[in-house]
Amino acid sequence: MKFEKLNSYIEEKKKIIDSWLLSHLPPPGREPKPIFEAVYYALFPGGKRIRPILAIASCELTDGNIGDVLPIACAIEMIHTYSLIHDDLPCMDDDDLRRGKPTLHKAYNEAIAVLTGDILLTMAFEYMSNIKLYKNPSLPRIVMVINEIARASGKEGMVVGQVADITWEGSSVTEEKINYIHTNKTAKLIEVSVKSGAIMSGASYREVEVLSEYGRLIGLAFQIVDDVLDVTSTSDKIGKKTKKDLSRGKLSYVALHGIENSLKKAKELVERAKEKLAIFEEEKCWMLKDLAEYIVAREK
Ligand code: GRG
C-alpha cells in the first residue's frame, strides 16, 4: 500500500497530539457551561491534523525534540479549528456539516460558536507563550514562532485571505485573485506550521528557508485539491458540504482552470516542494515527501 509507512506515522503523531491536548485543556464540564464542552466537540475526534503533524515532522527532520514543538503544533490546530468554526457560521459560509458532524453553531448556537472560536484562538496564544509547557524552552525561538503564527493567522494571512474570499465572491475570476486568496487563506498557516517546527528545533537559517518554501508550495497545492474535492467528492466522504464553490460564485481554481488542469497544477507544486527537500538526507525527510504526495492523493 502506497502510504502504509506514512499512515502509521500519522496515527502515531495524532495520538501524541490528542493526548497533549487532552492533558492541557480545561475539563469539558468546567463552568461556565457549555464553553469547554464545545471546545471538546470541536477538537475531538478532529480532522486530519495535517498542520500539527507537519510542525512535528519538520522539527524531527531538523533533529529537534518533539517536546519543544508540541505546544506550538497543538496551538496551530486550535487556531485552524477556530477558523473552521467561524467559517461555518451563517454570516460566513453558512454550513451545517463539518468533520462528519453538525457544525458547532448547529450543535450549540451561534453565540457559543463565536465564543468557542474566540477561546480556541486565545488559548492557542496562552499555551504557546507558557514556557513551562516546553521541554527545553528557548525564549527567542518561542517569541519568533509566536510572531510568525500571529502574522500567518491574521493580517498577513488567514483573516485577510478570508476577507478577500468573501468580498470577491461573484466577481470575475483571475489567477491573481485566486493566488491571493489561496495563499493567504490556506497556504500561510500550512507554511508557518512547517516553518515553526524548524525554528523550534534550532534549524539553520537555510533549513528554515527551504522548509518554508516547501510549506508554501504544499499549502497552495492543498487548497487547489480542496477546490477539486468540492466538485468531485461527496459530503459522506469528506465530512463537509460539497458543490458549494460554483453555486456561490466562489473564486476557485477549478472555476478558472477546470478539474484536470487544477490537479496537474497541484501535482507540479508538490513535485517542486519535494525537490526543495534535496538538501536533507533521504531517510530523514521521507515523511515530508510522503505528506506532500498525500496532499494531492487524499480523498478527504
Ligand atoms: C475572524 C470572524 C473571523 C473568522 C475567521 C479566517 C477564517 C474565519 C477562516 C479561515 C478560512 C478557511 C476555513 C480556510 C479553509 C482552509 C481549509 C482547506 C480548511 C480545511 O482544512 P483540513 O482539510 O480540515 O485540514 P480538517 O477538518 O482535516 O482539519
mmCIF file of C-alpha atoms and ligand atoms in Angstrom:
data_model
loop_
_atom_site.group_PDB
_atom_site.id
_atom_site.type_symbol
_atom_site.label_atom_id
_atom_site.label_comp_id
_atom_site.label_asym_id
_atom_site.label_seq_id
_atom_site.Cartn_x
_atom_site.Cartn_y
_atom_site.Cartn_z
ATOM 1 C CA MET A 1 0.000 0.000 0.000
ATOM 2 C CA LYS A 2 1.392 3.381 -1.070
ATOM 3 C CA PHE A 3 1.041 5.354 2.167
ATOM 4 C CA GLU A 4 1.449 2.481 4.644
ATOM 5 C CA LYS A 5 4.535 3.924 6.360
ATOM 6 C CA LEU A 6 3.069 7.448 6.330
ATOM 7 C CA ASN A 7 -0.260 6.262 7.734
ATOM 8 C CA SER A 8 1.399 4.707 10.751
ATOM 9 C CA TYR A 9 3.487 7.895 11.201
ATOM 10 C CA ILE A 10 0.266 9.971 11.064
ATOM 11 C CA GLU A 11 -1.546 7.687 13.523
ATOM 12 C CA GLU A 12 1.378 7.772 15.968
ATOM 13 C CA LYS A 13 1.561 11.607 15.862
ATOM 14 C CA LYS A 14 -2.224 12.008 16.080
ATOM 15 C CA LYS A 15 -2.175 10.073 19.374
ATOM 16 C CA ILE A 16 0.571 12.328 20.738
ATOM 17 C CA ILE A 17 -1.307 15.492 19.648
ATOM 18 C CA ASP A 18 -4.606 14.285 21.116
ATOM 19 C CA SER A 19 -3.071 13.283 24.408
ATOM 20 C CA TRP A 20 -1.217 16.639 24.686
ATOM 21 C CA LEU A 21 -4.485 18.482 24.074
ATOM 22 C CA LEU A 22 -6.434 16.280 26.492
ATOM 23 C CA SER A 23 -3.919 16.799 29.270
ATOM 24 C CA HIS A 24 -3.770 20.593 28.848
ATOM 25 C CA LEU A 25 -7.346 21.671 28.075
ATOM 26 C CA PRO A 26 -9.669 22.507 30.959
ATOM 27 C CA PRO A 27 -12.143 19.646 31.611
ATOM 28 C CA PRO A 28 -15.244 19.737 29.397
ATOM 29 C CA GLY A 29 -17.540 20.142 32.403
ATOM 30 C CA ARG A 30 -15.792 23.273 33.702
ATOM 31 C CA GLU A 31 -18.080 26.253 34.319
ATOM 32 C CA PRO A 32 -19.441 28.284 32.731
ATOM 33 C CA LYS A 33 -21.155 25.601 30.690
ATOM 34 C CA PRO A 34 -21.136 24.784 27.808
ATOM 35 C CA ILE A 35 -17.973 26.503 26.514
ATOM 36 C CA PHE A 36 -15.368 23.829 27.331
ATOM 37 C CA GLU A 37 -17.717 21.060 26.255
ATOM 38 C CA ALA A 38 -17.986 22.913 22.910
ATOM 39 C CA VAL A 39 -14.178 23.127 22.724
ATOM 40 C CA TYR A 40 -14.044 19.324 23.045
ATOM 41 C CA TYR A 41 -16.828 18.957 20.485
ATOM 42 C CA ALA A 42 -14.763 20.994 18.023
ATOM 43 C CA LEU A 43 -11.395 19.347 18.687
ATOM 44 C CA PHE A 44 -12.342 15.664 19.071
ATOM 45 C CA PRO A 45 -12.205 13.415 17.189
ATOM 46 C CA GLY A 46 -10.899 16.217 14.969
ATOM 47 C CA GLY A 47 -9.828 16.209 11.364
ATOM 48 C CA LYS A 48 -6.674 15.092 9.616
ATOM 49 C CA ARG A 49 -4.353 17.046 11.975
ATOM 50 C CA ILE A 50 -2.170 17.893 8.956
ATOM 51 C CA ARG A 51 -0.802 21.165 10.348
ATOM 52 C CA PRO A 52 0.445 19.891 13.733
ATOM 53 C CA ILE A 53 1.843 16.771 12.060
ATOM 54 C CA LEU A 54 3.770 18.976 9.608
ATOM 55 C CA ALA A 55 5.175 21.009 12.505
ATOM 56 C CA ILE A 56 6.297 17.855 14.306
ATOM 57 C CA ALA A 57 7.737 16.282 11.131
ATOM 58 C CA SER A 58 9.726 19.406 10.324
ATOM 59 C CA CYS A 59 11.056 19.568 13.907
ATOM 60 C CA GLU A 60 12.054 15.886 13.809
ATOM 61 C CA LEU A 61 13.677 16.260 10.394
ATOM 62 C CA THR A 62 15.932 19.005 11.768
ATOM 63 C CA ASP A 63 16.825 16.972 14.879
ATOM 64 C CA GLY A 64 14.545 18.791 17.293
ATOM 65 C CA ASN A 65 12.839 17.392 20.366
ATOM 66 C CA ILE A 66 9.092 16.803 19.982
ATOM 67 C CA GLY A 67 8.610 18.270 23.488
ATOM 68 C CA ASP A 68 9.709 21.649 22.155
ATOM 69 C CA VAL A 69 7.238 21.773 19.272
ATOM 70 C CA LEU A 70 4.116 20.175 20.797
ATOM 71 C CA PRO A 71 2.706 23.356 22.422
ATOM 72 C CA ILE A 72 3.139 25.110 19.058
ATOM 73 C CA ALA A 73 1.772 22.229 16.970
ATOM 74 C CA CYS A 74 -1.326 21.866 19.167
ATOM 75 C CA ALA A 75 -1.863 25.639 19.252
ATOM 76 C CA ILE A 76 -1.831 25.710 15.437
ATOM 77 C CA GLU A 77 -4.500 23.000 15.392
ATOM 78 C CA MET A 78 -6.561 25.125 17.801
ATOM 79 C CA ILE A 79 -6.202 28.180 15.536
ATOM 80 C CA HIS A 80 -7.156 26.089 12.500
ATOM 81 C CA THR A 81 -10.195 24.708 14.353
ATOM 82 C CA TYR A 82 -11.308 28.210 15.384
ATOM 83 C CA SER A 83 -11.130 29.282 11.737
ATOM 84 C CA LEU A 84 -13.348 26.372 10.660
ATOM 85 C CA ILE A 85 -15.955 27.168 13.344
ATOM 86 C CA HIS A 86 -16.135 30.830 12.299
ATOM 87 C CA ASP A 87 -16.023 29.931 8.603
ATOM 88 C CA ASP A 88 -19.101 27.707 9.061
ATOM 89 C CA LEU A 89 -21.223 30.450 10.670
ATOM 90 C CA PRO A 90 -24.327 31.695 8.822
ATOM 91 C CA CYS A 91 -22.663 35.105 8.316
ATOM 92 C CA MET A 92 -19.732 33.408 6.537
ATOM 93 C CA ASP A 93 -20.045 30.123 4.588
ATOM 94 C CA ASP A 94 -23.220 29.008 6.385
ATOM 95 C CA ASP A 95 -22.505 25.289 6.635
ATOM 96 C CA ASP A 96 -24.208 22.649 8.714
ATOM 97 C CA LEU A 97 -21.709 19.790 8.402
ATOM 98 C CA ARG A 98 -18.053 19.728 9.499
ATOM 99 C CA ARG A 99 -15.737 16.792 10.188
ATOM 100 C CA GLY A 100 -18.697 14.482 9.631
ATOM 101 C CA LYS A 101 -20.967 16.013 12.284
ATOM 102 C CA PRO A 102 -23.181 19.094 12.750
ATOM 103 C CA THR A 103 -21.221 22.366 12.742
ATOM 104 C CA LEU A 104 -20.717 23.943 16.140
ATOM 105 C CA HIS A 105 -23.437 26.580 15.747
ATOM 106 C CA LYS A 106 -25.891 23.805 14.831
ATOM 107 C CA ALA A 107 -24.900 21.604 17.780
ATOM 108 C CA TYR A 108 -24.961 24.593 20.197
ATOM 109 C CA ASN A 109 -25.867 28.069 18.944
ATOM 110 C CA GLU A 110 -24.247 30.982 17.108
ATOM 111 C CA ALA A 111 -23.121 32.830 20.228
ATOM 112 C CA ILE A 112 -21.415 29.722 21.612
ATOM 113 C CA ALA A 113 -19.815 29.064 18.192
ATOM 114 C CA VAL A 114 -18.357 32.592 18.038
ATOM 115 C CA LEU A 115 -17.103 32.262 21.618
ATOM 116 C CA THR A 116 -15.661 28.773 21.066
ATOM 117 C CA GLY A 117 -13.667 30.161 18.137
ATOM 118 C CA ASP A 118 -12.548 33.081 20.322
ATOM 119 C CA ILE A 119 -11.468 30.869 23.207
ATOM 120 C CA LEU A 120 -9.574 28.453 20.934
ATOM 121 C CA LEU A 121 -7.695 31.352 19.359
ATOM 122 C CA THR A 122 -6.826 32.976 22.680
ATOM 123 C CA MET A 123 -5.921 29.688 24.404
ATOM 124 C CA ALA A 124 -3.590 28.926 21.495
ATOM 125 C CA PHE A 125 -1.568 32.054 22.345
ATOM 126 C CA GLU A 126 -1.809 31.312 26.080
ATOM 127 C CA TYR A 127 -0.281 27.845 25.552
ATOM 128 C CA MET A 128 2.390 28.979 23.083
ATOM 129 C CA SER A 129 3.601 31.705 25.449
ATOM 130 C CA ASN A 130 3.674 29.462 28.539
ATOM 131 C CA ILE A 131 7.346 28.477 28.832
ATOM 132 C CA LYS A 132 6.509 25.788 31.407
ATOM 133 C CA LEU A 133 4.931 23.726 28.636
ATOM 134 C CA TYR A 134 8.186 23.269 26.673
ATOM 135 C CA LYS A 135 10.803 20.577 27.230
ATOM 136 C CA ASN A 136 13.794 22.929 26.772
ATOM 137 C CA PRO A 137 12.339 26.416 26.378
ATOM 138 C CA SER A 138 14.284 28.838 24.184
ATOM 139 C CA LEU A 139 12.685 32.269 24.600
ATOM 140 C CA PRO A 140 13.976 33.784 21.344
ATOM 141 C CA ARG A 141 12.642 30.820 19.340
ATOM 142 C CA ILE A 142 9.286 30.879 21.136
ATOM 143 C CA VAL A 143 8.838 34.635 20.584
ATOM 144 C CA MET A 144 9.856 34.346 16.923
ATOM 145 C CA VAL A 145 7.412 31.497 16.305
ATOM 146 C CA ILE A 146 4.518 33.233 18.089
ATOM 147 C CA ASN A 147 5.108 36.299 15.918
ATOM 148 C CA GLU A 148 5.185 34.181 12.730
ATOM 149 C CA ILE A 149 1.977 32.378 13.713
ATOM 150 C CA ALA A 150 0.159 35.597 14.640
ATOM 151 C CA ARG A 151 1.061 37.098 11.257
ATOM 152 C CA ALA A 152 0.101 33.958 9.298
ATOM 153 C CA SER A 153 -3.249 33.720 11.102
ATOM 154 C CA GLY A 154 -4.177 37.378 10.883
ATOM 155 C CA LYS A 155 -3.258 40.437 8.917
ATOM 156 C CA GLU A 156 -0.612 38.755 6.750
ATOM 157 C CA GLY A 157 -2.568 35.568 6.145
ATOM 158 C CA MET A 158 -5.724 33.733 7.075
ATOM 159 C CA VAL A 159 -8.059 36.553 8.116
ATOM 160 C CA VAL A 160 -7.239 38.807 5.147
ATOM 161 C CA GLY A 161 -7.485 35.760 2.855
ATOM 162 C CA GLN A 162 -10.930 35.041 4.247
ATOM 163 C CA VAL A 163 -11.983 38.684 3.749
ATOM 164 C CA ALA A 164 -10.909 38.507 0.090
ATOM 165 C CA ASP A 165 -12.649 35.151 -0.333
ATOM 166 C CA ILE A 166 -15.935 36.557 0.929
ATOM 167 C CA THR A 167 -15.855 40.008 -0.639
ATOM 168 C CA TRP A 168 -14.697 38.830 -4.067
ATOM 169 C CA GLU A 169 -17.459 36.195 -4.320
ATOM 170 C CA GLY A 170 -19.314 36.600 -7.611
ATOM 171 C CA SER A 171 -16.623 38.795 -9.192
ATOM 172 C CA SER A 172 -14.582 37.779 -12.265
ATOM 173 C CA VAL A 173 -12.032 35.011 -11.637
ATOM 174 C CA THR A 174 -8.382 35.855 -12.246
ATOM 175 C CA GLU A 175 -5.171 33.992 -11.485
ATOM 176 C CA GLU A 176 -4.019 36.888 -9.311
ATOM 177 C CA LYS A 177 -7.142 36.900 -7.130
ATOM 178 C CA ILE A 178 -7.123 33.114 -6.723
ATOM 179 C CA ASN A 179 -3.466 33.103 -5.755
ATOM 180 C CA TYR A 180 -4.051 35.878 -3.220
ATOM 181 C CA ILE A 181 -6.985 34.052 -1.604
ATOM 182 C CA HIS A 182 -5.399 30.587 -1.563
ATOM 183 C CA THR A 183 -2.006 31.786 -0.391
ATOM 184 C CA ASN A 184 -3.427 33.832 2.461
ATOM 185 C CA LYS A 185 -6.491 31.856 3.480
ATOM 186 C CA THR A 186 -4.823 28.443 3.486
ATOM 187 C CA ALA A 187 -1.152 28.242 2.469
ATOM 188 C CA LYS A 188 0.273 30.658 5.048
ATOM 189 C CA LEU A 189 -0.937 28.607 8.039
ATOM 190 C CA ILE A 190 0.441 25.429 6.463
ATOM 191 C CA GLU A 191 3.718 27.188 5.656
ATOM 192 C CA VAL A 192 4.057 28.504 9.204
ATOM 193 C CA SER A 193 3.369 25.029 10.617
ATOM 194 C CA VAL A 194 6.396 23.635 8.784
ATOM 195 C CA LYS A 195 8.491 26.728 9.484
ATOM 196 C CA SER A 196 7.693 26.679 13.220
ATOM 197 C CA GLY A 197 8.863 23.088 13.575
ATOM 198 C CA ALA A 198 12.218 24.049 12.082
ATOM 199 C CA ILE A 199 12.599 27.217 14.177
ATOM 200 C CA MET A 200 11.776 25.339 17.389
ATOM 201 C CA SER A 201 14.436 22.720 16.657
ATOM 202 C CA GLY A 202 17.075 25.408 16.152
ATOM 203 C CA ALA A 203 17.499 24.570 12.453
ATOM 204 C CA SER A 204 19.880 26.679 10.354
ATOM 205 C CA TYR A 205 18.642 29.786 8.509
ATOM 206 C CA ARG A 206 18.901 27.894 5.191
ATOM 207 C CA GLU A 207 16.921 24.906 6.510
ATOM 208 C CA VAL A 208 14.191 27.216 7.832
ATOM 209 C CA GLU A 209 14.011 28.999 4.444
ATOM 210 C CA VAL A 210 13.870 25.747 2.475
ATOM 211 C CA LEU A 211 11.188 24.279 4.731
ATOM 212 C CA SER A 212 9.137 27.489 4.475
ATOM 213 C CA GLU A 213 9.268 27.275 0.678
ATOM 214 C CA TYR A 214 8.239 23.620 0.867
ATOM 215 C CA GLY A 215 5.334 24.629 3.157
ATOM 216 C CA ARG A 216 4.182 27.429 0.859
ATOM 217 C CA LEU A 217 4.128 25.082 -2.164
ATOM 218 C CA ILE A 218 2.250 22.249 -0.448
ATOM 219 C CA GLY A 219 -0.094 24.813 1.154
ATOM 220 C CA LEU A 220 -1.135 26.086 -2.251
ATOM 221 C CA ALA A 221 -1.476 22.520 -3.571
ATOM 222 C CA PHE A 222 -3.614 21.695 -0.521
ATOM 223 C CA GLN A 223 -6.164 24.421 -1.299
ATOM 224 C CA ILE A 224 -6.233 23.560 -5.023
ATOM 225 C CA VAL A 225 -7.060 19.952 -4.094
ATOM 226 C CA ASP A 226 -9.693 21.276 -1.672
ATOM 227 C CA ASP A 227 -11.279 23.136 -4.614
ATOM 228 C CA VAL A 228 -11.214 19.936 -6.696
ATOM 229 C CA LEU A 229 -12.730 17.830 -3.894
ATOM 230 C CA ASP A 230 -15.535 20.363 -3.550
ATOM 231 C CA VAL A 231 -16.577 19.385 -7.090
ATOM 232 C CA THR A 232 -15.615 15.709 -7.276
ATOM 233 C CA SER A 233 -16.312 14.351 -3.794
ATOM 234 C CA THR A 234 -19.382 13.822 -1.639
ATOM 235 C CA SER A 235 -20.336 15.012 1.862
ATOM 236 C CA ASP A 236 -20.263 11.410 3.113
ATOM 237 C CA LYS A 237 -16.651 11.059 2.036
ATOM 238 C CA ILE A 238 -15.205 14.374 3.204
ATOM 239 C CA GLY A 239 -17.498 15.160 6.125
ATOM 240 C CA LYS A 240 -18.450 18.644 4.909
ATOM 241 C CA LYS A 241 -20.855 20.032 2.342
ATOM 242 C CA THR A 242 -19.630 19.778 -1.270
ATOM 243 C CA LYS A 243 -20.536 21.526 -4.567
ATOM 244 C CA LYS A 244 -20.595 24.889 -2.800
ATOM 245 C CA ASP A 245 -17.958 26.875 -4.660
ATOM 246 C CA LEU A 246 -19.547 27.126 -8.110
ATOM 247 C CA SER A 247 -23.086 27.645 -6.811
ATOM 248 C CA ARG A 248 -21.933 30.520 -4.593
ATOM 249 C CA GLY A 249 -19.753 32.140 -7.232
ATOM 250 C CA LYS A 250 -16.637 31.492 -5.139
ATOM 251 C CA LEU A 251 -13.326 32.142 -6.834
ATOM 252 C CA SER A 252 -11.838 28.672 -7.058
ATOM 253 C CA TYR A 253 -9.001 27.103 -9.018
ATOM 254 C CA VAL A 254 -11.478 24.760 -10.665
ATOM 255 C CA ALA A 255 -13.609 27.699 -11.859
ATOM 256 C CA LEU A 256 -10.549 29.109 -13.613
ATOM 257 C CA HIS A 257 -8.714 26.001 -14.842
ATOM 258 C CA GLY A 258 -11.119 23.035 -14.656
ATOM 259 C CA ILE A 259 -10.554 19.814 -12.712
ATOM 260 C CA GLU A 260 -7.814 18.208 -14.840
ATOM 261 C CA ASN A 261 -5.613 21.282 -15.029
ATOM 262 C CA SER A 262 -6.122 22.059 -11.348
ATOM 263 C CA LEU A 263 -4.905 18.589 -10.406
ATOM 264 C CA LYS A 264 -1.988 18.963 -12.801
ATOM 265 C CA LYS A 265 -1.065 22.257 -11.143
ATOM 266 C CA ALA A 266 -1.315 20.707 -7.645
ATOM 267 C CA LYS A 267 0.959 17.839 -8.716
ATOM 268 C CA GLU A 268 3.504 20.295 -10.157
ATOM 269 C CA LEU A 269 3.551 22.242 -6.891
ATOM 270 C CA VAL A 270 4.065 19.040 -4.912
ATOM 271 C CA GLU A 271 6.956 17.986 -7.171
ATOM 272 C CA ARG A 272 8.580 21.388 -6.674
ATOM 273 C CA ALA A 273 8.055 21.079 -2.917
ATOM 274 C CA LYS A 274 9.720 17.660 -2.849
ATOM 275 C CA GLU A 275 12.676 18.974 -4.850
ATOM 276 C CA LYS A 276 13.240 21.617 -2.154
ATOM 277 C CA LEU A 277 13.943 18.787 0.309
ATOM 278 C CA ALA A 278 17.032 17.735 -1.632
ATOM 279 C CA ILE A 279 19.256 19.408 0.989
ATOM 280 C CA PHE A 280 18.166 16.762 3.528
ATOM 281 C CA GLU A 281 19.121 13.091 3.725
ATOM 282 C CA GLU A 282 16.536 10.864 2.056
ATOM 283 C CA GLU A 283 15.959 8.639 5.081
ATOM 284 C CA LYS A 284 15.254 11.688 7.243
ATOM 285 C CA CYS A 285 12.863 13.624 5.004
ATOM 286 C CA TRP A 286 10.685 10.761 3.697
ATOM 287 C CA MET A 287 7.716 11.831 5.851
ATOM 288 C CA LEU A 288 7.631 15.349 4.400
ATOM 289 C CA LYS A 289 7.912 13.900 0.871
ATOM 290 C CA ASP A 290 5.094 11.432 1.545
ATOM 291 C CA LEU A 291 2.967 14.110 3.251
ATOM 292 C CA ALA A 292 3.331 16.283 0.129
ATOM 293 C CA GLU A 293 2.173 13.395 -2.078
ATOM 294 C CA TYR A 294 -0.645 12.549 0.314
ATOM 295 C CA ILE A 295 -1.959 16.096 -0.086
ATOM 296 C CA VAL A 296 -2.715 15.563 -3.771
ATOM 297 C CA ALA A 297 -3.749 11.920 -3.456
ATOM 298 C CA ARG A 298 -6.095 12.485 -0.496
ATOM 299 C CA GLU A 299 -9.807 11.832 -0.841
ATOM 300 C CA LYS A 300 -10.891 13.980 2.088
HETATM 301 C C1 GRG B 1 -12.020 36.279 12.049
HETATM 302 C C2 GRG B 1 -14.574 36.127 12.318
HETATM 303 C C3 GRG B 1 -13.302 35.583 11.786
HETATM 304 C C4 GRG B 1 -13.353 34.465 11.068
HETATM 305 C C5 GRG B 1 -12.172 33.862 10.550
HETATM 306 C C6 GRG B 1 -10.075 33.062 8.980
HETATM 307 C C7 GRG B 1 -11.360 32.359 8.877
HETATM 308 C C8 GRG B 1 -12.553 32.878 9.546
HETATM 309 C C9 GRG B 1 -11.494 31.267 8.169
HETATM 310 C C10 GRG B 1 -10.329 30.623 7.569
HETATM 311 C C11 GRG B 1 -10.534 30.236 6.208
HETATM 312 C C12 GRG B 1 -10.671 28.785 5.955
HETATM 313 C C13 GRG B 1 -11.722 27.998 6.655
HETATM 314 C C14 GRG B 1 -9.864 28.261 5.048
HETATM 315 C C15 GRG B 1 -10.023 26.909 4.538
HETATM 316 C C16 GRG B 1 -8.802 26.111 4.729
HETATM 317 C C17 GRG B 1 -9.105 24.655 4.588
HETATM 318 C C18 GRG B 1 -8.834 23.987 3.304
HETATM 319 C C19 GRG B 1 -9.627 24.002 5.613
HETATM 320 C C20 GRG B 1 -9.827 22.547 5.685
HETATM 321 O O1 GRG B 1 -8.670 22.022 6.283
HETATM 322 P P1 GRG B 1 -8.478 20.479 6.535
HETATM 323 O O2 GRG B 1 -8.897 19.727 5.308
HETATM 324 O O3 GRG B 1 -9.559 20.223 7.674
HETATM 325 O O4 GRG B 1 -7.109 20.242 7.044
HETATM 326 P P2 GRG B 1 -9.564 19.128 8.833
HETATM 327 O O5 GRG B 1 -11.012 19.011 9.221
HETATM 328 O O6 GRG B 1 -8.993 17.844 8.296
HETATM 329 O O7 GRG B 1 -8.747 19.691 9.954
#
